[in-house]
Short mmCIF file of C-alpha atoms and ligand atoms in Angstrom, two decimals:
data_model
loop_
_atom_site.label_atom_id
_atom_site.label_comp_id
_atom_site.label_asym_id
_atom_site.label_seq_id
_atom_site.Cartn_x
_atom_site.Cartn_y
_atom_site.Cartn_z
CA MET A 1 -24.00 -0.76 -25.44
CA SER A 2 -23.06 2.90 -25.93
CA LEU A 3 -22.97 3.86 -29.63
CA THR A 4 -21.96 6.99 -31.52
CA SER A 5 -24.52 8.79 -33.72
CA SER A 6 -23.23 6.73 -36.66
CA GLY A 7 -24.00 3.52 -34.78
CA ARG A 8 -20.39 2.64 -33.84
CA VAL A 9 -19.24 1.48 -30.40
CA ARG A 10 -17.95 4.48 -28.38
CA HIS A 11 -14.30 3.97 -27.60
CA ALA A 12 -12.71 5.91 -24.77
CA PRO A 13 -10.09 8.43 -25.89
CA GLY A 14 -6.42 7.73 -25.28
CA PRO A 15 -2.93 7.88 -26.70
CA GLN A 16 -2.32 6.10 -30.00
CA GLY A 17 1.00 4.63 -28.94
CA TYR A 18 3.31 2.95 -31.44
CA PRO A 19 2.47 0.41 -34.16
CA VAL A 20 2.29 -3.19 -32.82
CA VAL A 21 3.52 -2.41 -29.28
CA GLY A 22 0.93 0.33 -28.60
CA CYS A 23 1.54 2.27 -25.37
CA GLY A 24 3.60 -0.58 -23.84
CA PRO A 25 7.00 1.20 -24.04
CA ASP A 26 5.70 4.41 -22.41
CA LEU A 27 4.09 2.48 -19.59
CA VAL A 28 7.30 0.51 -19.02
CA ARG A 29 9.43 3.67 -19.01
CA ASP A 30 7.40 5.63 -16.46
CA LEU A 31 4.07 4.27 -15.27
CA VAL A 32 3.23 7.10 -12.83
CA GLY A 33 4.17 9.80 -15.37
CA THR A 34 2.42 8.15 -18.34
CA PHE A 35 -0.80 7.64 -16.37
CA THR A 36 -0.69 11.21 -15.05
CA ARG A 37 -0.10 12.82 -18.46
CA ALA A 38 -2.76 10.72 -20.22
CA TRP A 39 -5.35 11.40 -17.52
CA ARG A 40 -4.68 15.17 -17.77
CA GLU A 41 -4.98 15.06 -21.55
CA TYR A 42 -7.87 12.64 -22.09
CA GLY A 43 -10.02 12.86 -18.95
CA ASP A 44 -11.67 10.46 -16.54
CA VAL A 45 -11.69 7.36 -18.78
CA VAL A 46 -8.55 6.75 -20.82
CA ARG A 47 -7.88 3.83 -23.13
CA PHE A 48 -4.31 2.63 -23.66
CA ARG A 49 -3.65 0.25 -26.52
CA LEU A 50 -1.40 -2.67 -25.60
CA PRO A 51 0.35 -5.29 -27.71
CA GLY A 52 -1.92 -8.10 -28.93
CA LYS A 53 -4.91 -5.77 -29.38
CA ARG A 54 -5.39 -5.63 -25.64
CA ASN A 55 -6.86 -2.60 -23.89
CA LEU A 56 -6.00 -1.03 -20.58
CA PHE A 57 -8.44 1.51 -19.16
CA LEU A 58 -7.55 4.10 -16.55
CA ILE A 59 -10.54 5.48 -14.69
CA ALA A 60 -10.57 8.48 -12.34
CA HIS A 61 -14.11 9.49 -11.45
CA PRO A 62 -15.85 8.65 -8.14
CA ASP A 63 -18.96 7.31 -9.90
CA HIS A 64 -16.93 4.98 -12.12
CA ILE A 65 -14.87 3.82 -9.15
CA LYS A 66 -18.04 3.08 -7.18
CA HIS A 67 -19.34 1.14 -10.18
CA VAL A 68 -16.23 -1.07 -10.40
CA LEU A 69 -15.34 -1.54 -6.73
CA ASP A 70 -18.81 -1.76 -5.30
CA GLU A 71 -21.97 -1.76 -7.40
CA ARG A 72 -20.75 -4.13 -10.11
CA GLN A 73 -17.86 -5.68 -8.19
CA ALA A 74 -19.03 -9.21 -9.06
CA ASN A 75 -18.27 -8.38 -12.71
CA TYR A 76 -14.86 -7.00 -11.75
CA PRO A 77 -12.63 -9.63 -10.13
CA LYS A 78 -8.92 -8.99 -9.72
CA ASP A 79 -7.24 -8.66 -13.08
CA PRO A 80 -5.68 -12.09 -13.83
CA LEU A 81 -2.78 -10.56 -15.79
CA SER A 82 -1.59 -8.48 -12.84
CA VAL A 83 -2.44 -11.04 -10.19
CA GLY A 84 -0.66 -13.75 -12.16
CA LYS A 85 2.54 -11.76 -11.79
CA PHE A 86 2.20 -11.68 -8.01
CA GLU A 87 1.45 -15.38 -7.74
CA PRO A 88 5.03 -16.71 -8.04
CA TRP A 89 5.76 -15.15 -4.69
CA VAL A 90 2.49 -14.67 -2.83
CA GLY A 91 0.67 -17.71 -4.24
CA GLN A 92 -3.09 -17.92 -3.67
CA GLY A 93 -3.84 -15.69 -0.70
CA LEU A 94 -6.35 -12.99 0.21
CA PHE A 95 -4.81 -10.49 -2.17
CA THR A 96 -4.68 -12.65 -5.30
CA SER A 97 -7.77 -14.86 -4.97
CA ASN A 98 -11.31 -14.29 -6.19
CA GLY A 99 -14.79 -15.73 -5.67
CA ASP A 100 -15.72 -18.27 -2.96
CA PHE A 101 -12.13 -18.97 -1.93
CA HIS A 102 -11.48 -15.26 -1.38
CA PHE A 103 -14.74 -14.89 0.53
CA ARG A 104 -13.80 -17.76 2.87
CA GLN A 105 -10.27 -16.50 3.55
CA ARG A 106 -11.57 -13.01 4.14
CA ARG A 107 -14.12 -14.30 6.68
CA LEU A 108 -11.34 -16.15 8.50
CA ALA A 109 -8.98 -13.20 8.60
CA GLN A 110 -11.47 -10.44 9.43
CA PRO A 111 -11.82 -11.06 13.23
CA ALA A 112 -8.05 -10.64 13.64
CA PHE A 113 -8.45 -7.02 12.46
CA LYS A 114 -11.34 -6.06 14.77
CA GLY A 115 -11.01 -2.62 16.38
CA SER A 116 -10.96 -3.96 19.97
CA ARG A 117 -8.11 -6.38 19.16
CA ILE A 118 -6.18 -3.82 17.17
CA ALA A 119 -6.14 -1.31 20.06
CA GLY A 120 -4.26 -3.98 22.03
CA PHE A 121 -1.43 -3.77 19.46
CA ALA A 122 -0.51 -0.22 20.51
CA PRO A 123 2.08 -1.11 23.20
CA ALA A 124 3.93 -3.43 20.76
CA MET A 125 3.93 -0.65 18.14
CA VAL A 126 5.30 1.91 20.59
CA ASP A 127 7.90 -0.57 21.98
CA ALA A 128 9.21 -1.37 18.50
CA THR A 129 9.46 2.36 17.74
CA GLY A 130 11.25 2.85 21.05
CA ASP A 131 13.87 0.31 19.90
CA LEU A 132 14.33 2.28 16.68
CA VAL A 133 14.62 5.53 18.63
CA ARG A 134 17.41 3.97 20.73
CA ASP A 135 19.16 2.58 17.61
CA TRP A 136 19.12 6.06 16.05
CA HIS A 137 20.71 7.76 19.07
CA PRO A 138 24.37 7.68 17.84
CA ARG A 139 23.28 8.73 14.35
CA ALA A 140 21.43 11.73 15.73
CA THR A 141 24.46 12.68 17.83
CA ARG A 142 26.46 12.79 14.59
CA GLU A 143 23.51 14.58 12.85
CA GLU A 144 23.78 11.92 10.20
CA THR A 145 21.86 12.08 6.93
CA PHE A 146 20.53 8.73 5.71
CA ASP A 147 17.71 7.21 3.68
CA ILE A 148 14.89 6.52 6.13
CA THR A 149 13.08 4.11 3.75
CA PRO A 150 14.83 0.86 4.83
CA GLU A 151 14.55 1.98 8.46
CA MET A 152 10.77 2.33 8.15
CA PHE A 153 10.58 -1.06 6.39
CA ARG A 154 12.45 -2.71 9.26
CA LEU A 155 10.21 -1.05 11.83
CA ALA A 156 6.90 -1.82 10.09
CA LEU A 157 7.90 -5.45 9.48
CA THR A 158 8.82 -5.90 13.15
CA ILE A 159 5.44 -4.43 14.12
CA VAL A 160 3.37 -6.62 11.76
CA MET A 161 5.18 -9.76 12.90
CA ARG A 162 4.83 -8.94 16.60
CA THR A 163 1.16 -7.96 16.38
CA LEU A 164 -0.39 -10.34 13.83
CA PHE A 165 1.95 -13.31 14.25
CA SER A 166 3.24 -12.89 17.85
CA THR A 167 6.79 -13.33 16.55
CA ASP A 168 9.83 -11.20 17.22
CA VAL A 169 11.85 -10.77 14.03
CA SER A 170 13.82 -7.75 15.15
CA GLY A 171 17.14 -9.62 14.67
CA ARG A 172 16.16 -10.65 11.14
CA ALA A 173 13.91 -7.75 10.10
CA GLY A 174 16.53 -6.20 7.81
CA GLU A 175 17.21 -9.50 6.02
CA LEU A 176 13.51 -10.34 5.60
CA ALA A 177 12.62 -6.82 4.49
CA ARG A 178 15.39 -7.01 1.85
CA ALA A 179 14.00 -10.33 0.60
CA VAL A 180 10.52 -8.80 0.26
CA ARG A 181 12.02 -5.82 -1.61
CA ILE A 182 13.69 -8.16 -4.11
CA CYS A 183 10.44 -10.11 -4.63
CA ASN A 184 8.51 -6.87 -5.10
CA ALA A 185 11.07 -5.38 -7.48
CA TYR A 186 10.99 -8.56 -9.60
CA THR A 187 7.16 -8.50 -9.62
CA ASN A 188 7.20 -4.82 -10.50
CA THR A 189 9.42 -5.34 -13.54
CA ARG A 190 7.07 -8.04 -14.75
CA LEU A 191 3.98 -5.90 -14.03
CA GLN A 192 5.33 -3.03 -16.09
CA ARG A 193 6.45 -5.17 -18.99
CA PHE A 194 2.94 -5.64 -20.44
CA VAL A 195 4.37 -8.37 -22.70
CA GLU A 196 5.04 -11.69 -21.02
CA LEU A 197 8.47 -13.28 -21.43
CA PRO A 198 8.73 -17.06 -20.78
CA GLN A 199 9.44 -17.72 -17.12
CA SER A 200 11.87 -20.47 -18.11
CA LEU A 201 14.29 -17.84 -19.52
CA PRO A 202 17.21 -17.69 -17.08
CA SER A 203 18.06 -14.21 -15.82
CA ARG A 204 20.00 -12.70 -12.95
CA ALA A 205 16.85 -10.98 -11.67
CA ARG A 206 14.97 -14.29 -11.59
CA THR A 207 17.81 -16.05 -9.75
CA ARG A 208 17.85 -13.26 -7.14
CA PHE A 209 14.08 -13.49 -6.85
CA LEU A 210 14.15 -17.28 -6.31
CA ARG A 211 16.84 -16.90 -3.65
CA ALA A 212 14.86 -14.18 -1.85
CA ARG A 213 11.69 -16.27 -2.00
CA ASP A 214 13.59 -19.22 -0.48
CA THR A 215 14.66 -16.98 2.41
CA LEU A 216 11.04 -15.99 3.05
CA ASP A 217 9.76 -19.56 2.59
CA SER A 218 12.18 -21.09 5.05
CA PHE A 219 11.26 -18.42 7.61
CA VAL A 220 7.49 -18.79 7.08
CA TYR A 221 7.43 -22.60 6.97
CA GLY A 222 9.56 -22.62 10.16
CA LEU A 223 7.01 -20.33 11.81
CA ILE A 224 4.12 -22.61 10.78
CA GLU A 225 5.89 -25.75 12.01
CA GLU A 226 6.71 -24.15 15.34
CA ARG A 227 3.13 -22.99 15.77
CA ARG A 228 1.69 -26.42 14.94
CA ARG A 229 3.74 -27.87 17.81
CA ASP A 230 2.79 -25.12 20.26
CA SER A 231 -0.17 -26.21 22.42
CA SER A 232 -0.46 -22.80 24.10
CA ALA A 233 -0.46 -20.80 20.85
CA PRO A 234 -1.58 -17.16 21.13
CA ASP A 235 -4.89 -16.22 19.53
CA ASP A 236 -3.44 -14.31 16.59
CA LEU A 237 -3.90 -14.30 12.81
CA LEU A 238 -1.68 -17.36 12.25
CA THR A 239 -3.52 -19.44 14.88
CA ARG A 240 -6.83 -18.41 13.34
CA PHE A 241 -5.71 -19.57 9.92
CA LEU A 242 -4.28 -22.80 11.44
CA ARG A 243 -7.46 -23.69 13.29
CA ALA A 244 -9.84 -22.68 10.52
CA GLN A 245 -11.91 -25.49 9.06
CA ASP A 246 -13.97 -25.54 5.91
CA GLU A 247 -17.63 -25.53 6.98
CA GLN A 248 -18.64 -28.18 4.45
CA THR A 249 -15.62 -30.50 4.20
CA GLY A 250 -14.06 -29.91 7.63
CA GLU A 251 -10.71 -29.54 5.84
CA ARG A 252 -7.99 -27.38 7.29
CA MET A 253 -5.58 -25.16 5.37
CA SER A 254 -2.49 -26.89 4.01
CA ASP A 255 0.98 -25.60 4.88
CA LYS A 256 1.17 -24.08 1.39
CA GLN A 257 -2.12 -22.19 1.89
CA LEU A 258 -0.93 -20.98 5.29
CA ARG A 259 2.37 -19.90 3.78
CA ASP A 260 0.52 -17.94 1.08
CA GLU A 261 -1.57 -16.05 3.64
CA VAL A 262 1.43 -15.16 5.79
CA VAL A 263 3.36 -13.99 2.72
CA THR A 264 0.29 -11.97 1.64
CA MET A 265 0.59 -10.07 4.91
CA PHE A 266 4.26 -9.47 4.05
CA LEU A 267 3.11 -8.03 0.73
CA GLY A 268 0.18 -5.94 1.96
CA GLY A 269 0.93 -5.31 5.57
CA TYR A 270 4.16 -3.50 6.02
CA GLU A 271 5.69 -1.83 2.95
CA THR A 272 2.40 0.06 2.61
CA THR A 273 2.53 1.42 6.15
CA ALA A 274 6.30 1.94 6.01
CA LEU A 275 6.08 4.00 2.81
CA SER A 276 3.28 6.14 4.23
CA LEU A 277 5.59 6.92 7.18
CA VAL A 278 8.43 7.82 4.82
CA TRP A 279 6.17 10.28 2.97
CA ALA A 280 4.82 11.56 6.30
CA PHE A 281 8.28 12.53 7.60
CA SER A 282 9.18 14.18 4.30
CA LEU A 283 5.96 16.23 4.40
CA LEU A 284 6.59 17.31 7.99
CA SER A 285 10.00 18.55 6.94
CA ARG A 286 8.61 20.34 3.87
CA HIS A 287 5.77 21.98 5.89
CA PRO A 288 7.17 23.49 9.10
CA GLU A 289 3.78 24.88 10.15
CA SER A 290 2.31 21.42 9.99
CA GLU A 291 5.22 20.01 12.01
CA ARG A 292 4.74 22.77 14.57
CA ARG A 293 1.05 21.94 14.96
CA ALA A 294 1.74 18.21 15.22
CA ARG A 295 4.43 18.77 17.86
CA ALA A 296 2.24 21.16 19.86
CA GLU A 297 -0.58 18.63 19.89
CA ILE A 298 1.67 15.74 20.94
CA ALA A 299 3.18 17.93 23.68
CA GLU A 300 -0.27 18.78 24.98
CA VAL A 301 -1.72 15.26 24.82
CA CYS A 302 1.28 13.07 25.72
CA GLY A 303 4.04 15.40 26.87
CA ASP A 304 7.17 13.28 26.83
CA ARG A 305 5.56 10.04 28.03
CA GLU A 306 5.00 7.28 25.49
CA PRO A 307 1.84 7.66 23.38
CA THR A 308 -0.96 5.13 23.86
CA ALA A 309 -4.08 4.02 21.96
CA ALA A 310 -6.14 6.07 24.43
CA ASP A 311 -4.39 9.25 23.22
CA LEU A 312 -5.45 8.81 19.62
CA PRO A 313 -8.92 10.37 19.79
CA LYS A 314 -7.20 13.49 21.20
CA LEU A 315 -4.49 13.55 18.52
CA ARG A 316 -6.95 15.02 16.04
CA TYR A 317 -4.51 17.03 14.01
CA LEU A 318 -2.13 14.08 13.67
CA LYS A 319 -4.98 11.95 12.39
CA ALA A 320 -5.96 14.59 9.81
CA PHE A 321 -2.28 14.98 8.88
CA TYR A 322 -1.98 11.24 8.19
CA GLN A 323 -5.16 11.24 6.09
CA GLU A 324 -3.65 14.04 4.00
CA VAL A 325 -0.38 12.09 3.65
CA LEU A 326 -2.38 9.16 2.26
CA ARG A 327 -4.24 11.48 -0.07
CA LEU A 328 -1.11 12.87 -1.71
CA TYR A 329 0.95 9.69 -1.51
CA PRO A 330 -1.31 6.63 -1.28
CA SER A 331 1.07 3.64 -0.97
CA VAL A 332 -1.29 1.52 -3.10
CA TRP A 333 -1.36 3.96 -5.95
CA THR A 334 -3.16 1.72 -8.48
CA MET A 335 -5.54 -1.24 -8.33
CA SER A 336 -6.58 -3.31 -11.29
CA ARG A 337 -9.64 -5.34 -12.17
CA SER A 338 -10.88 -7.13 -15.28
CA PRO A 339 -14.55 -7.32 -16.34
CA LEU A 340 -16.00 -10.80 -16.90
CA GLU A 341 -18.62 -9.38 -19.26
CA ASP A 342 -18.61 -6.39 -21.61
CA ASP A 343 -19.50 -3.22 -19.76
CA GLU A 344 -19.82 0.52 -20.18
CA ILE A 345 -18.00 3.06 -18.04
CA GLY A 346 -18.71 6.77 -18.39
CA GLY A 347 -20.48 6.05 -21.69
CA TYR A 348 -17.51 4.16 -23.16
CA HIS A 349 -17.35 0.53 -24.15
CA VAL A 350 -15.17 -1.66 -21.90
CA PRO A 351 -14.76 -5.13 -23.39
CA ALA A 352 -14.66 -8.26 -21.24
CA GLY A 353 -11.10 -9.25 -20.40
CA SER A 354 -9.60 -5.75 -20.62
CA GLN A 355 -7.58 -4.36 -17.71
CA VAL A 356 -9.25 -1.60 -15.71
CA PHE A 357 -6.92 0.46 -13.55
CA ILE A 358 -8.10 2.70 -10.73
CA SER A 359 -5.52 5.07 -9.37
CA PRO A 360 -6.04 6.48 -5.87
CA TYR A 361 -3.01 8.69 -6.59
CA LEU A 362 -4.75 10.42 -9.52
CA MET A 363 -8.24 10.35 -8.00
CA HIS A 364 -6.88 12.13 -4.93
CA ARG A 365 -5.51 14.94 -7.11
CA HIS A 366 -8.57 15.46 -9.29
CA PRO A 367 -9.24 19.23 -9.50
CA ARG A 368 -12.98 18.73 -10.01
CA PHE A 369 -13.36 16.93 -6.66
CA TRP A 370 -10.61 18.44 -4.52
CA GLU A 371 -10.01 22.04 -3.56
CA ASN A 372 -6.36 22.95 -4.10
CA PRO A 373 -5.55 19.31 -4.99
CA GLU A 374 -1.76 19.75 -5.08
CA GLY A 375 -1.67 21.67 -1.79
CA PHE A 376 -0.80 19.99 1.51
CA LEU A 377 -3.76 20.85 3.75
CA PRO A 378 -4.38 18.43 6.65
CA GLU A 379 -7.08 20.86 7.85
CA ARG A 380 -9.42 19.57 5.15
CA PHE A 381 -9.70 16.29 7.10
CA GLU A 382 -10.34 18.10 10.38
CA LYS A 383 -13.56 19.36 8.85
CA SER A 384 -14.67 16.24 6.99
CA ALA A 385 -13.80 12.50 7.03
CA THR A 386 -13.32 12.51 3.27
CA GLY A 387 -11.56 15.86 3.12
CA GLY A 388 -14.61 17.49 1.56
CA ALA A 389 -14.51 15.23 -1.52
CA PRO A 390 -17.11 12.59 -2.48
CA LEU A 391 -16.71 9.22 -0.71
CA TYR A 392 -15.30 7.39 -3.73
CA ALA A 393 -12.83 10.19 -4.46
CA TYR A 394 -10.87 9.33 -1.28
CA ILE A 395 -9.81 5.71 -1.57
CA PRO A 396 -6.39 5.09 0.05
CA PHE A 397 -7.70 1.78 1.45
CA SER A 398 -10.03 1.10 -1.51
CA ARG A 399 -13.80 0.70 -0.97
CA GLY A 400 -16.36 -2.06 -1.28
CA PRO A 401 -15.96 -5.71 -0.28
CA ARG A 402 -12.20 -5.74 -0.90
CA LEU A 403 -11.53 -2.76 1.34
CA CYS A 404 -8.12 -3.15 2.99
CA PRO A 405 -8.58 -5.28 6.12
CA GLY A 406 -5.43 -3.75 7.64
CA SER A 407 -6.59 -0.12 7.49
CA SER A 408 -7.35 -0.19 11.22
CA VAL A 409 -3.76 -1.36 11.88
CA ALA A 410 -2.27 1.40 9.71
CA VAL A 411 -4.32 4.24 11.20
CA LEU A 412 -3.35 3.15 14.70
CA GLU A 413 0.29 2.47 13.91
CA ALA A 414 1.23 5.56 11.91
CA PRO A 415 0.23 8.26 14.45
CA LEU A 416 1.85 6.29 17.31
CA VAL A 417 5.11 5.86 15.38
CA ILE A 418 5.17 9.51 14.26
CA ALA A 419 4.44 10.79 17.77
CA ARG A 420 7.10 8.56 19.38
CA ILE A 421 9.78 9.60 16.84
CA LEU A 422 8.94 13.32 17.05
CA GLN A 423 9.33 13.14 20.83
CA ALA A 424 13.00 12.26 20.33
CA TYR A 425 14.09 13.70 16.99
CA ARG A 426 13.69 16.21 14.23
CA LEU A 427 14.09 14.92 10.69
CA THR A 428 15.09 17.33 7.94
CA LEU A 429 15.02 16.49 4.28
CA ALA A 430 18.52 16.54 2.75
CA GLY A 431 19.11 19.83 0.93
CA GLY A 432 18.35 19.67 -2.77
CA HIS A 433 16.54 16.34 -2.60
CA VAL A 434 13.46 16.36 -4.85
CA CYS A 435 10.58 14.25 -3.54
CA GLU A 436 9.24 12.46 -6.57
CA PRO A 437 7.14 9.31 -6.52
CA THR A 438 7.86 6.24 -8.62
CA SER A 439 6.16 2.86 -8.82
CA ASN A 440 7.76 -0.23 -7.33
CA VAL A 441 4.45 -2.07 -6.92
CA PHE A 442 3.79 0.58 -4.24
CA LEU A 443 4.46 4.32 -4.36
CA TYR A 444 8.16 4.69 -3.57
CA PRO A 445 10.18 7.86 -3.28
CA ARG A 446 12.50 8.00 -6.29
CA GLY A 447 16.07 7.95 -5.00
CA GLY A 448 14.94 7.17 -1.43
CA MET A 449 14.25 9.76 1.27
CA PRO A 450 17.55 11.08 2.68
CA MET A 451 16.93 12.93 5.94
CA ARG A 452 19.15 14.50 8.60
CA LEU A 453 18.50 13.38 12.15
CA GLU A 454 18.80 15.67 15.19
CA HIS A 455 18.00 15.24 18.87
CA VAL A 456 15.25 17.39 20.37
CA LYS A 457 15.00 18.14 24.09
CA GLY A 458 11.23 17.97 24.24
CA VAL A 459 8.63 17.30 21.58
CA ALA A 460 7.50 20.94 21.34
CA GLU A 461 11.08 22.26 21.18
CA GLY A 462 11.61 20.32 17.97
CA ALA A 463 9.46 22.78 16.06
CA ARG A 464 11.26 24.81 13.41
C1 HEM B 501 -1.01 2.70 4.81
C2 HEM B 501 -1.18 1.41 4.82
C3 HEM B 501 -2.03 0.65 3.85
C4 HEM B 501 -2.60 1.04 2.67
C5 HEM B 501 -2.52 2.41 2.00
C6 HEM B 501 -3.32 -0.11 2.15
C7 HEM B 501 -4.09 -0.08 1.01
C8 HEM B 501 -4.76 -1.19 0.50
C9 HEM B 501 -5.58 -1.17 -0.69
C10 HEM B 501 -5.87 0.06 -1.56
C11 HEM B 501 -6.04 -2.42 -0.88
C12 HEM B 501 -6.94 -2.90 -2.03
C13 HEM B 501 -6.08 -3.44 -3.15
C14 HEM B 501 -6.91 -3.99 -4.29
O1 HEM B 501 -8.07 -4.31 -4.12
O2 HEM B 501 -6.35 -4.12 -5.39
C15 HEM B 501 -5.51 -3.25 0.18
C16 HEM B 501 -5.75 -4.59 0.31
C17 HEM B 501 -5.20 -5.38 1.30
N1 HEM B 501 -4.46 -4.95 2.38
FE1 HEM B 501 -3.92 -3.04 2.76
N2 HEM B 501 -3.15 -1.16 3.01
C18 HEM B 501 -2.39 -0.75 4.06
C19 HEM B 501 -2.03 -1.49 5.18
C20 HEM B 501 -2.31 -2.83 5.35
C21 HEM B 501 -1.97 -3.59 6.52
C22 HEM B 501 -1.29 -3.02 7.76
C23 HEM B 501 -2.36 -4.89 6.28
C24 HEM B 501 -2.24 -6.12 7.13
C25 HEM B 501 -1.67 -6.18 8.27
C26 HEM B 501 -2.95 -4.92 4.95
C27 HEM B 501 -3.43 -6.05 4.34
C28 HEM B 501 -4.13 -6.05 3.14
C29 HEM B 501 -4.68 -7.26 2.52
C30 HEM B 501 -4.55 -8.68 3.05
C31 HEM B 501 -5.35 -6.84 1.36
C32 HEM B 501 -6.13 -7.71 0.37
C33 HEM B 501 -7.59 -7.72 0.81
C34 HEM B 501 -8.57 -8.40 -0.13
O3 HEM B 501 -8.36 -8.36 -1.34
O4 HEM B 501 -9.56 -8.93 0.39
N3 HEM B 501 -2.92 -3.65 4.43
N4 HEM B 501 -4.75 -2.47 1.01
#
């Protein structure tokens, strides 16, 4: 254990907070801002005091991140306090589970995300975007300004359902996406509270949450029932989960377990991608030179025909652009773990049971590891896969054994969606709107992302 010269345990520096409640109120008020300020003031390992003598550590150094996510990952399962707040709506799925159960579910799910399968999703992704492009036509004719966030949610949900679950939800995408938003918002309030209130306390937020969860449950259980009856079921993620058998007991997953895995994909699989698209369009509008380069590349590679998976290796700038979007605005902006045994990080004592937060958002803006960290420079990813930073300093999809299984879906989907939309429209950020991130489980734009929509005659002509 790391000790000071006087033989005491070395505690990481951090804000004192208030008596009894510690830093709880600041974290509740503004999690992104409080983390950012404390990291700037105290450095790569920060200790926040929480009510009940609990500790929360924020770490932002590639070596420490490697230690937690990879080298000593067995000592760092998902933090039960955070995960427990997700469980009322996602149950025990890939995202919330640990140990053998997690390992088994991960093994079952992994083949559904193989590169060769994922490339086959491209036509469904482009088709769904084509539907959105048609829906937007009258709005573009009126040069309407609207928040693109719910539109991207609807699109990304339709895509996940069509590709991983072979189900068309386009008629219900708005309703289901709203239900997920309510469940996430409820979870977010509980995540940021840092002091648990009894779940039995009636509240309007809880009633709304239970109603939204019922909407999702009746949809998901209906899907499972239908699939059980279908003898010619497609070989997708749901069928894989349905057919999976435990190697030792021969048991299959119960309807509740299946439900939890499908809902986990609702949690992880579409708001993340949707939000990255929202940030992507705002950055294109804020950086005309970048938009010009993206448009020129799309014009050269695809012209005005629909983009395909085969185009992607040639859309090199668009790929680098998307990597830079995820650097500045990683949808999963924090991850938390909790050590089983006492540990030491960066020379500081980290007691068993504390919460350890890793923030891709802060790591991606660390001036010691990134050149011009606040600048928007897609070119950095044209030169290097990690933008010139150390491997564990670029972690939009995490690293180690819990690396996001859907990263291959996201990096296929986002460039195709962006290319297809740019072929038809130009999106301009509403005048005076300040793009500021806030936490709603994922990294949301505060106040939405109002953008004006205009027709373009050809993809290259859309350049400013
Ligand atoms: C831009 C899009 C995405 C980003 C930035 C993202 C990021 C991440 C990150 C950072 C994690 C690790 C979280 C942690 O360990 O605490 C994660 C896990 C996960 N993601 Fe993604 N993700 C994206 C898209 C997707 C998609 C498209 C899917 C599925 C279709 C998906 C499914 C999952 C699942 C199931 C997990 C839990 C994996 C496990 O713990 O074994 N994600 N994602």
